[in-house]
Short mmCIF file of C-alpha atoms and ligand atoms in Angstrom, two decimals:
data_model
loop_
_atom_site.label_atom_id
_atom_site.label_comp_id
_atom_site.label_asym_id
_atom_site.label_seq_id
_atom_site.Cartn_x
_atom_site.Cartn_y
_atom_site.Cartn_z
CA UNK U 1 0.00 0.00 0.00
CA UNK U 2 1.54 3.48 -0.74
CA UNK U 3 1.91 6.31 1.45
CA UNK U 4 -1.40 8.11 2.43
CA UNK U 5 -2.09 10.51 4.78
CA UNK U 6 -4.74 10.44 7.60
CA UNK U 7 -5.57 12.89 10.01
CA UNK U 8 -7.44 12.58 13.07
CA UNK U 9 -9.65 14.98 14.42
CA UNK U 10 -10.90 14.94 18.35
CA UNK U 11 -12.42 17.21 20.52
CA UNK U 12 -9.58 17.42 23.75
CA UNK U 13 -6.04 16.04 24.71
CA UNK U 14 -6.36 12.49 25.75
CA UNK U 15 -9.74 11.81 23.73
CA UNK U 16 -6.68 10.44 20.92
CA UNK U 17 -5.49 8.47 23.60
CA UNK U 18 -8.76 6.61 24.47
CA UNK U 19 -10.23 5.56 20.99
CA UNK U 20 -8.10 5.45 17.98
CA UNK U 21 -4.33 5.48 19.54
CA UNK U 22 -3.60 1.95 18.57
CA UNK U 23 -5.17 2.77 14.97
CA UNK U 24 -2.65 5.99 14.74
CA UNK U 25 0.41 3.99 15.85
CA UNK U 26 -0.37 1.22 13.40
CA UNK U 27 -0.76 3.98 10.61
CA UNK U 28 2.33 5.48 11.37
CA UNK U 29 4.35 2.11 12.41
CA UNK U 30 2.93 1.32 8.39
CA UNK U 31 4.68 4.13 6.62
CA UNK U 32 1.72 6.05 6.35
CA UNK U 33 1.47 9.93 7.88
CA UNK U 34 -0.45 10.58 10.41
CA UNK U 35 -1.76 14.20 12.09
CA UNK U 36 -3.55 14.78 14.92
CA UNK U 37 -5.64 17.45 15.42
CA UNK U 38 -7.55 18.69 18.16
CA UNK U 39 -10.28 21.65 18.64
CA UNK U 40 -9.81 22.70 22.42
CA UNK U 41 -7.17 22.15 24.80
CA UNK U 42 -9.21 20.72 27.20
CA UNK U 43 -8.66 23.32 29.77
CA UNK U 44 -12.29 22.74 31.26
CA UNK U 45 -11.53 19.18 32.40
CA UNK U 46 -11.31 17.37 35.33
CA UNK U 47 -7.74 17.68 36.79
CA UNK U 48 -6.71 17.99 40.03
CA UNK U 49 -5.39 21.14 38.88
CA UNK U 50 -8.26 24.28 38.35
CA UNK U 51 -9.58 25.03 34.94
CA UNK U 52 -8.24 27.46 32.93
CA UNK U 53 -5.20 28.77 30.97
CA UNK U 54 -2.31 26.77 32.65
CA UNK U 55 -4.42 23.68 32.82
CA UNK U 56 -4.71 23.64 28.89
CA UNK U 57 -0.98 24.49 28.38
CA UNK U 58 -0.48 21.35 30.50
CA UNK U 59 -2.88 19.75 28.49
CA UNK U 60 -1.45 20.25 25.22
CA UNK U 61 1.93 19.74 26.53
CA UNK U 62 0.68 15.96 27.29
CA UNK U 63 -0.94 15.77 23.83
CA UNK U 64 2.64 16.32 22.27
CA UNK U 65 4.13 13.71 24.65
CA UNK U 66 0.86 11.51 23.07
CA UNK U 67 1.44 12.36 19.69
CA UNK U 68 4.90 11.63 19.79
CA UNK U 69 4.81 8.35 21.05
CA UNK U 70 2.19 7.35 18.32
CA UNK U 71 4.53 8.51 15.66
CA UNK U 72 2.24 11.57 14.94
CA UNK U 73 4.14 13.88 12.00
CA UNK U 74 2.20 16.69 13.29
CA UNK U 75 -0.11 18.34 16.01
CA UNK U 76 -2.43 21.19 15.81
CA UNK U 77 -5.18 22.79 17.71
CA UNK U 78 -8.28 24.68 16.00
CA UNK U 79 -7.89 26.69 19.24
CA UNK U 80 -11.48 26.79 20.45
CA UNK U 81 -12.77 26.72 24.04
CA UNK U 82 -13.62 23.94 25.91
CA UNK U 83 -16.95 23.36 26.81
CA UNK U 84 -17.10 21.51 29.67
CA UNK U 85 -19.62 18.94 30.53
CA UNK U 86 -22.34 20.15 32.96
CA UNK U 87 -22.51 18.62 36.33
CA UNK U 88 -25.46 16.29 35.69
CA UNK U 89 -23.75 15.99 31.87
CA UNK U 90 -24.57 17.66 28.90
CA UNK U 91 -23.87 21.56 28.03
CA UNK U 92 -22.83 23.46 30.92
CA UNK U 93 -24.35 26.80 31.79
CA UNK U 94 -21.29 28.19 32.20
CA UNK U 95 -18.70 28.27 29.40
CA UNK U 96 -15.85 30.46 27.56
CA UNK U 97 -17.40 32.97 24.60
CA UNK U 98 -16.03 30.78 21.81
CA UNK U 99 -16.60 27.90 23.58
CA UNK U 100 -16.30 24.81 20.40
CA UNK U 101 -20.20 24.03 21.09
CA UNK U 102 -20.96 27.73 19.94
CA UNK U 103 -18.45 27.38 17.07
CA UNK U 104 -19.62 28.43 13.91
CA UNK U 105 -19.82 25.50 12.17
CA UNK U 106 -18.74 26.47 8.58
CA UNK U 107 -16.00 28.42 10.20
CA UNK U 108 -14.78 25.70 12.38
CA UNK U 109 -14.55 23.25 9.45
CA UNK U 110 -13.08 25.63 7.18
CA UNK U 111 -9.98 25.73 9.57
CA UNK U 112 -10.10 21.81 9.57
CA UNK U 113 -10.60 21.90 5.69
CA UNK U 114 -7.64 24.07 5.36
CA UNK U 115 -5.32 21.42 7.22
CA UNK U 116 -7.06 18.83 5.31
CA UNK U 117 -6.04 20.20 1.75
CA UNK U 118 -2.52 20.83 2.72
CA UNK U 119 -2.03 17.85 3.97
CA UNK U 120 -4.19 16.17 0.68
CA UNK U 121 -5.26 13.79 3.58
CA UNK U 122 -6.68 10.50 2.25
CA UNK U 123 -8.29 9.55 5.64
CA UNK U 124 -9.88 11.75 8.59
CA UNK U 125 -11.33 10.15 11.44
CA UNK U 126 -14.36 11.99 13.46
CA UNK U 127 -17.12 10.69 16.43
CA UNK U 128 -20.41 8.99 15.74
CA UNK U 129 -23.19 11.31 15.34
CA UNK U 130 -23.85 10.87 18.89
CA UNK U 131 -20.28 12.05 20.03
CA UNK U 132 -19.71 8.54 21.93
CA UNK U 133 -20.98 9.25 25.19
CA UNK U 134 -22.59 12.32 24.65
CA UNK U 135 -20.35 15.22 25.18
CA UNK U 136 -21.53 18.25 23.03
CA UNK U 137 -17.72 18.58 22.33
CA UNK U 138 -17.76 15.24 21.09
CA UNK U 139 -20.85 15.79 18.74
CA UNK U 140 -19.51 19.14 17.94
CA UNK U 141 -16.72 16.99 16.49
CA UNK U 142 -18.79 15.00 14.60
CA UNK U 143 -20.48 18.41 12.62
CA UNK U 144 -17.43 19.88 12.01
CA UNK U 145 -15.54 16.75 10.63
CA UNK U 146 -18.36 16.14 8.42
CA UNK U 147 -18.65 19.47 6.63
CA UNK U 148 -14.56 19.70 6.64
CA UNK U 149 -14.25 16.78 4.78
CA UNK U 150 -16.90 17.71 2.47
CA UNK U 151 -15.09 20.90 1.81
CA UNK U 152 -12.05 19.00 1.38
CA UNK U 153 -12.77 16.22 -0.50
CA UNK U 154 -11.59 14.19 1.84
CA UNK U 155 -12.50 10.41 0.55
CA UNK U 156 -12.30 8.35 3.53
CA UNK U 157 -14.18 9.74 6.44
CA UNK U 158 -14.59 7.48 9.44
CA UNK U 159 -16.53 7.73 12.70
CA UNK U 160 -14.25 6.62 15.60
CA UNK U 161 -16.58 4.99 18.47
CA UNK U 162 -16.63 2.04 20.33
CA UNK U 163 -18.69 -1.53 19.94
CA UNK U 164 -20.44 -1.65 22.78
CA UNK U 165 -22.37 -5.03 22.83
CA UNK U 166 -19.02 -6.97 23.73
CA UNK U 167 -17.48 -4.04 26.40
CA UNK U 168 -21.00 -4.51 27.61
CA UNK U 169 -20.82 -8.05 28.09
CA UNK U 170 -17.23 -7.86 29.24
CA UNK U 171 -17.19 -5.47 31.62
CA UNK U 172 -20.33 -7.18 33.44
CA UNK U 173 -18.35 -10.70 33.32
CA UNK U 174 -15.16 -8.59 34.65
CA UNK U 175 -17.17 -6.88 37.09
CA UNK U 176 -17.96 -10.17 38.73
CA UNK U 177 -14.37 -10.72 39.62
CA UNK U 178 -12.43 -7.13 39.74
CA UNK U 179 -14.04 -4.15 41.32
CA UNK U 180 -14.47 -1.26 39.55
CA UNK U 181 -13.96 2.17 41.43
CA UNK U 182 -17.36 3.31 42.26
CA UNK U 183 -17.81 6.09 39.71
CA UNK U 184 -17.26 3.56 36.76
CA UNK U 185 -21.28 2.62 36.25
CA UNK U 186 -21.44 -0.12 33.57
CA UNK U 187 -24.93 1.00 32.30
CA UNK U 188 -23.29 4.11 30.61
CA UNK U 189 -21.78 1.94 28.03
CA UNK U 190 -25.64 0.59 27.38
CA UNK U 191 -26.42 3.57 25.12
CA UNK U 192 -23.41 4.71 24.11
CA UNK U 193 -21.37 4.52 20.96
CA UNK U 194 -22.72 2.68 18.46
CA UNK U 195 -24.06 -1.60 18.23
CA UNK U 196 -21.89 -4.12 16.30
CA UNK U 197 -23.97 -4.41 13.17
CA UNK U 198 -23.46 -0.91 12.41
CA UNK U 199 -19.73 -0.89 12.39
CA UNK U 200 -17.44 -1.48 9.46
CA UNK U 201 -13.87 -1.44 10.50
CA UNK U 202 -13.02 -3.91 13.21
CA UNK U 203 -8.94 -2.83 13.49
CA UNK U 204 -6.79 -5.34 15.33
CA UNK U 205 -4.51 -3.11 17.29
CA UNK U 206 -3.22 -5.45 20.05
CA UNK U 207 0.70 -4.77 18.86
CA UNK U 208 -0.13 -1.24 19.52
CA UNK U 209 -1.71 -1.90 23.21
CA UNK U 210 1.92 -0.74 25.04
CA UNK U 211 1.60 2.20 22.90
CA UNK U 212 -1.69 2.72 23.61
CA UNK U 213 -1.19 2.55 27.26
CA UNK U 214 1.64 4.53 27.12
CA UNK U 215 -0.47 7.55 25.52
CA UNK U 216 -3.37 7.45 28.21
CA UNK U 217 -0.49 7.86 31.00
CA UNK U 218 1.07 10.89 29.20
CA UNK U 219 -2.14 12.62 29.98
CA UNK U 220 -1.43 12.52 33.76
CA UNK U 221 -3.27 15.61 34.29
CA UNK U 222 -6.70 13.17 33.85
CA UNK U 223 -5.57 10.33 35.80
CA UNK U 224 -4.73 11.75 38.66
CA UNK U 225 -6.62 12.50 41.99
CA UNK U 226 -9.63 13.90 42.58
CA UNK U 227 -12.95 11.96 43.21
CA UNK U 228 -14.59 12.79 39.70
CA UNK U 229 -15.75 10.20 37.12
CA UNK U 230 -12.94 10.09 34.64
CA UNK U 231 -12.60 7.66 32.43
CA UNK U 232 -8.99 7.73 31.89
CA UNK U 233 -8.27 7.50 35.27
CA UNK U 234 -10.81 4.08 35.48
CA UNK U 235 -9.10 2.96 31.84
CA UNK U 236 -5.30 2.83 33.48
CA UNK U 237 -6.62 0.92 36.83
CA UNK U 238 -7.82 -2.04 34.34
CA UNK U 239 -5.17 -5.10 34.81
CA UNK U 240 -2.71 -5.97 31.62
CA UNK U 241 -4.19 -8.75 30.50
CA UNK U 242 -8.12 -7.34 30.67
CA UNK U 243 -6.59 -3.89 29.34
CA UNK U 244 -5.03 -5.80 25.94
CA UNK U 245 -8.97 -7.92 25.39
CA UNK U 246 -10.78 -4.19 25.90
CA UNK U 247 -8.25 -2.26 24.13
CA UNK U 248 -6.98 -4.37 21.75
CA UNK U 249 -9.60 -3.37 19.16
CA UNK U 250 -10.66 0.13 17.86
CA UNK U 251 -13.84 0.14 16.30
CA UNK U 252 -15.13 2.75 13.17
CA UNK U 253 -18.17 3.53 11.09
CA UNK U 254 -17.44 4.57 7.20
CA UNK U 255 -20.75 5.61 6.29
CA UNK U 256 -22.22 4.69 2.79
CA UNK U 257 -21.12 0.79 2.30
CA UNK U 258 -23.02 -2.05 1.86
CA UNK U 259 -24.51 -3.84 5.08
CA UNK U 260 -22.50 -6.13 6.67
CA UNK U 261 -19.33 -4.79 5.99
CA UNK U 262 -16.49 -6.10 7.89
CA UNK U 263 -13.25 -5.00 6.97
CA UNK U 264 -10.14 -4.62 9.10
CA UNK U 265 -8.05 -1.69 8.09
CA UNK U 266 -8.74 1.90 8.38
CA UNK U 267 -7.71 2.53 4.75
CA UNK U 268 -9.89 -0.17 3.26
CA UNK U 269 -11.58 0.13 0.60
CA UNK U 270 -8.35 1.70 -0.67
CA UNK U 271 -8.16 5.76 -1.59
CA UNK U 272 -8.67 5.99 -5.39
ZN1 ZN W 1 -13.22 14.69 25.03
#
């Protein structure tokens, strides 16, 4: 396969970490070139440290650490704010004036589109139309990526999520022996993300688990302290063995082919 190029877009530092790392270190372990970009710094998350302007240098910081141990050939950040997640979830009250969920969306992708073209990416990789688990960042994400890749060109567009009839299944059956900390709630997973049948690209990326691992703990600002629900921090306490079975797969939609596609890597069907 030659060269291509494929550039993944997420919403904050660590969110690369958590659902398409192994995919990005297999991409760039393969030759191929891979960018990350990001819209926010993520200076509204959890972290023992407050919110705010040092948090997301911090923040980015650890997404350069990330990138680089993927193999990423390049980082950039649209620059918006983040949003935050509202106490009881969904948009917060409270948020910075160009906060990404307020983003203009043609503007926001035309930034995206612009890094798209320059790059002539083959590949970009967005959310789900549900943003995952809901964050409006997340679904913000998915709006943006769409329209930038329209504007682009871009051929291969691919929603990142998860496949969450076997987590489900797993994480009850591992829940039976290994207690989770008691912020991790299983049912969470029920409606998130999207079912098996509709996902197309089942990629294998158990070589890639160290790497993987070694990602989520550059983002020790997340993991840290604090009694909040965060994921990364519940993702790192899962033991070797467990981590490789849940992690060792990344999961994507690519809208538009036939039912019951199954294919295995992210650049398949090839790029004309
Ligand atoms: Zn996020």
């Amino acid at each position: 396969m030659p060269p291509r190029t494929a550039v993944f877009f997420h919403a904050h530092p660590d969110d690369e970490a958590l659902l398409t790392a192994g995919t990005m270190a297999m991409l760039a372990a393969e030759g191929h070139r891979v960018v990350l970009v990001v819209a926010t710094a993520g200076e509204r998350g959890l972290a023992d440290m407050e919110p705010g302007e040092e948090l997301g240098r911090t923040r980015l910081e650890e997404l350069y650490e990330s990138a680089a141990l993927l193999g990423c050939a390049r980082v950039e950040c649209l620059g918006y704010g983040d949003s935050g997640l509202s106490p009881v979830g969904g948009v917060a009250d409270e948020r910075p004036d160009n906060a990404f969920i307020d983003a203009d969306t043609e503007e926001a992708a035309g930034m995206l589109a612009a890094i798209l073209r320059e790059e002539r990416a083959d590949l970009l990789s967005i959310y789900d139309p549900a943003g995952g688990y809901g964050h409006p960042d997340h679904v913000q994400v998915h709006r943006v990526g769409r329209r930038a890749a329209e504007l682009a060109g871009t051929e291969i567009v691919l929603e990142a999520t998860v496949n969450r009839d076997p987590l489900v299944k797993l994480l009850r059956m591992a829940g039976k022996v290994y207690r989770f900390p008691p912020e991790f709630d299983v049912r969470t997973f029920e409606s998130a993300y999207s079912s098996s049948e509709t996902i197309t690209h089942r990629v294998n990326v158990r070589k890639y688990t160290r790497q993987k691992r070694a990602a989520m703990s550059a983002h020790a600002s997340q993991a840290s302290g604090g009694d909040s629900d965060r994921t990364l921090a519940v993702m790192l306490k899962v033991p070797g063995p467990l981590y490789r079975l849940v992690f060792g797969t990344e999961w994507f939609v690519r809208r538009g082919l036939p039912p019951g596609t199954r294919l295995r890597h992210p650049l398949d069907p090839s790029p004309k």
